[in-house]
Amino acid sequence: MVTCPFLRSHAASAALLLALLAGCGGGSADAAPADTRTPARTAQALAAPSVLTVRAKGSLHAGVGPVMVVRLNQQVVGTVEVKNTADWADFSFSVPALRGGDKIDVVFTNDIAANGTDRNLYIAAVSDGLVVLLPFTAGIVIDRGAGAAAFDGLDLLPGSSTLASNGALRLTWPGGPNAAASTLPRRKAAARLLLQASFGPTPAAVDALAATTDASWITTQMALPTTDDFVRGVQARYDLGDMNRPGGDQYDPSEIVRIFWRTAPAAPDQLRKRTAFALHHLFMVSQVDANLWFHSRAYASYLDLLNRHAFGNFRTLIEEIALSPAMGIYLSHLRNRKEDPSINRQPDENFARELMQLFTIGLQELNPDGSPKLDSTGQPIDTYRNADVMALAKVFTGFTWGFPDGQMSNDKFGWLDPTYTAAGDQRVDLQRMKALPDQHSTAEKKLFTGKPWAVTLPAGSSAQADVKAALDTLFQHPNVGPFIGRQLIQQLVTSQPSAAYVGRVAAVFNNNGAGVRGDLGAVVRAILLDTEARTIPAPTSPNGKLREPVLGLLHWMRTFGATSTNGRYRMGWQLDPLGETPFRAPSVFGYFRPGYVPPTPAFAPRKATAPEFQILDENSVAAWVNLAGAMGAGGLGWVDNAPEVPGNHSHLLNVLTNAGVSGLLDEIDVLLLGGRMSADLRRILTEAVVGIEDASTRGDPDRVRLAVFLTLASPEFRIQR
């Protein structure tokens, strides 16, 4: 049910877009042909006649409506009596092909006021079907007077929708060579890259990227220094006193989410932050686990290490992940004891299984392009067996908190936790886990017996030696490049990448061009600069991805500079119905599975993966429309009878004032859709904006809000292409 008050006033549009989104087929929104997606005209279009439409209504006197005369370059092209009074009507006039600089006059000729009635002419918009001008757009004036006085340039008023006396609404048709038109294609391309490589475009970010090359922008982004935002934010709360630390009355682990909302949209290192967010989906640790409740700083440290190693080497990253105390708590290999046959105790296998299944090699052996290898009977080949899980579990025994040497002993292994009071805080939650030798399994460990990459870890090895050997073996496994590469492509670019795309990315993982394996920076660069990423898909192409709710929300926050008025970011209740709350995935498998194929005719027959569709249903579709309504209307959250996280529409208001409706829609197309607005959506937005009844500049905020809402609610916003 659509509940937002702003939506209720536009229920028909909301219902239409709700139906469109619920039925979006192959995970993509159809793109319009290139010559209909922007107001720029082809040479053929310029040579054809135009139809000039004036949307108008009037007030009558003695049953006679205002007479409207339309002139083009001082020549009359039509005269009409406007008799509709309640609703706007379109009056069309055939004219020669309109060109930039053409002079258009809409003239009111029979004003009268007598006996309590006043005949006036009201104008909502002037359009040729591509360009739409509101009467109060910058540069439009009213020249008052009858006959020749309506064109003498002497008695001028600013443009307005109301002609209350004889005179002419005078305007110059936009077009011809101008900086905005010439830079629009590059700005669209820049915005599209920002949709993939950041948390969303801003006007400044689009212009900066448009002024350089995609490759140079990526290089600059990767060179920006990393910051430990999450630990710094949690520590700032801890520094307020013990009441804000674990066990204190004011302690709140959800501070992590507030840090995320505060830093992600505004961070200069957008590519790093966006890549780290993608990596978190692959290497999930979720705060939904109650065992992490008192360890928010350890969790913050885990998020920071993903950010820190986003462009580093994969081998380093998986070691940091394996020895992170947050991961150790989440997948229960912190305090994992060695086997003891006398009491039939075996090491916990949780982390060992997920390290292989989710974090490195997957379940099936893969070809370099990500397709499954098949055995002689045509069946997929398993990457590991249960014996491998049991052996790998023994590798990760004996690890606990990284207390200084001498503070941890065998009798403390099972219970000693960090002290979080200011007086006793040793910050061991920020250290890698350490192994207690007596608790580590020294048995021989055989991994992948019978495979070309089989390895035996000899009996008596230390925990450090076992971990190094096991991780080296996994890192060198031929599956890692296609397995991790495909998921990163899914996160950043498209849900169903071609085998060739996966193969090209996997090749870069295997060798970055300088003989280095596992260079994540090179992998990310290859993903974003690949032909399949930089080419706009054809209208019938299935390429693209459904953007998850958090990314859609972050896009809005970043584009419109939305920040909390009190720093609390209490807007989670608006995200809950959408199936995704930051850092609270229901399990280690995340919010959705990378191999999920929706059971619908659009996906199932071709076995097309579309991960984010796993959390899409009728309820979440309706919830997104409500969220879009709130974002368009003013903002999210609520405090002191106003949105706590308001958006800023000043940029779009300036564009509407100076460039009219067409300029507004061009900018919305760039900032929210990456230049992919279809002709149908442009028509819907034009009708909505022009149809605002307050036909004056006072209605501009509503025009912008409505256009933003309808765009955010559209399938074209939810589907990234």
mmCIF file of N, CA and C in Angstrom, residues 315-316 318-319 447-448 453 455 457 464-477 480 517:
data_model
loop_
_atom_site.group_PDB
_atom_site.id
_atom_site.type_symbol
_atom_site.label_atom_id
_atom_site.label_comp_id
_atom_site.label_asym_id
_atom_site.label_seq_id
_atom_site.Cartn_x
_atom_site.Cartn_y
_atom_site.Cartn_z
ATOM 1 N N ARG A 315 45.596 -12.377 -1.666
ATOM 2 C CA ARG A 315 46.223 -13.277 -0.683
ATOM 3 C C ARG A 315 46.337 -12.598 0.669
ATOM 4 N N THR A 316 46.715 -11.358 0.679
ATOM 5 C CA THR A 316 46.795 -10.610 1.937
ATOM 6 C C THR A 316 45.415 -10.446 2.543
ATOM 7 N N ILE A 318 42.674 -12.337 2.259
ATOM 8 C CA ILE A 318 42.055 -13.510 2.886
ATOM 9 C C ILE A 318 42.756 -13.879 4.196
ATOM 10 N N GLU A 319 44.028 -13.559 4.329
ATOM 11 C CA GLU A 319 44.693 -13.802 5.612
ATOM 12 C C GLU A 319 44.175 -12.848 6.672
ATOM 13 N N LEU A 447 45.018 -31.798 2.162
ATOM 14 C CA LEU A 447 44.002 -31.016 1.460
ATOM 15 C C LEU A 447 43.972 -31.408 -0.009
ATOM 16 N N PHE A 448 42.783 -31.602 -0.537
ATOM 17 C CA PHE A 448 42.539 -31.814 -1.974
ATOM 18 C C PHE A 448 43.265 -33.056 -2.505
ATOM 19 N N TRP A 453 46.299 -29.766 -7.253
ATOM 20 C CA TRP A 453 46.741 -28.784 -6.266
ATOM 21 C C TRP A 453 46.756 -29.373 -4.849
ATOM 22 N N VAL A 455 47.915 -30.834 -1.337
ATOM 23 C CA VAL A 455 49.030 -30.459 -0.473
ATOM 24 C C VAL A 455 48.869 -31.195 0.859
ATOM 25 N N LEU A 457 50.052 -30.864 4.804
ATOM 26 C CA LEU A 457 50.681 -30.053 5.842
ATOM 27 C C LEU A 457 51.233 -31.025 6.874
ATOM 28 N N GLN A 464 50.877 -20.878 12.607
ATOM 29 C CA GLN A 464 51.232 -19.896 11.589
ATOM 30 C C GLN A 464 51.634 -20.581 10.281
ATOM 31 N N ALA A 465 52.408 -21.667 10.387
ATOM 32 C CA ALA A 465 52.849 -22.382 9.183
ATOM 33 C C ALA A 465 51.672 -23.053 8.491
ATOM 34 N N ASP A 466 50.766 -23.637 9.277
ATOM 35 C CA ASP A 466 49.597 -24.284 8.689
ATOM 36 C C ASP A 466 48.709 -23.278 7.956
ATOM 37 N N VAL A 467 48.464 -22.132 8.592
ATOM 38 C CA VAL A 467 47.614 -21.114 7.968
ATOM 39 C C VAL A 467 48.247 -20.619 6.679
ATOM 40 N N LYS A 468 49.553 -20.361 6.706
ATOM 41 C CA LYS A 468 50.219 -19.886 5.493
ATOM 42 C C LYS A 468 50.105 -20.906 4.369
ATOM 43 N N ALA A 469 50.376 -22.162 4.655
ATOM 44 C CA ALA A 469 50.342 -23.192 3.623
ATOM 45 C C ALA A 469 48.935 -23.385 3.078
ATOM 46 N N ALA A 470 47.941 -23.391 3.962
ATOM 47 C CA ALA A 470 46.556 -23.597 3.522
ATOM 48 C C ALA A 470 46.078 -22.429 2.666
ATOM 49 N N LEU A 471 46.365 -21.209 3.107
ATOM 50 C CA LEU A 471 45.911 -20.047 2.345
ATOM 51 C C LEU A 471 46.671 -19.912 1.029
ATOM 52 N N ASP A 472 47.944 -20.267 1.031
ATOM 53 C CA ASP A 472 48.694 -20.260 -0.229
ATOM 54 C C ASP A 472 48.075 -21.236 -1.225
ATOM 55 N N THR A 473 47.670 -22.401 -0.735
ATOM 56 C CA THR A 473 47.066 -23.401 -1.611
ATOM 57 C C THR A 473 45.747 -22.905 -2.187
ATOM 58 N N LEU A 474 44.927 -22.336 -1.337
ATOM 59 C CA LEU A 474 43.648 -21.803 -1.817
ATOM 60 C C LEU A 474 43.871 -20.647 -2.788
ATOM 61 N N PHE A 475 44.829 -19.791 -2.492
ATOM 62 C CA PHE A 475 45.091 -18.625 -3.334
ATOM 63 C C PHE A 475 45.518 -19.042 -4.740
ATOM 64 N N GLN A 476 46.265 -20.135 -4.832
ATOM 65 C CA GLN A 476 46.761 -20.591 -6.130
ATOM 66 C C GLN A 476 45.748 -21.450 -6.881
ATOM 67 N N HIS A 477 44.643 -21.762 -6.267
ATOM 68 C CA HIS A 477 43.631 -22.609 -6.913
ATOM 69 C C HIS A 477 43.114 -21.900 -8.168
ATOM 70 N N VAL A 480 39.909 -19.383 -8.217
ATOM 71 C CA VAL A 480 39.750 -18.118 -7.498
ATOM 72 C C VAL A 480 39.485 -16.955 -8.448
ATOM 73 N N ARG A 517 49.825 -12.123 -9.230
ATOM 74 C CA ARG A 517 48.524 -12.770 -9.095
ATOM 75 C C ARG A 517 47.749 -12.125 -7.941
#
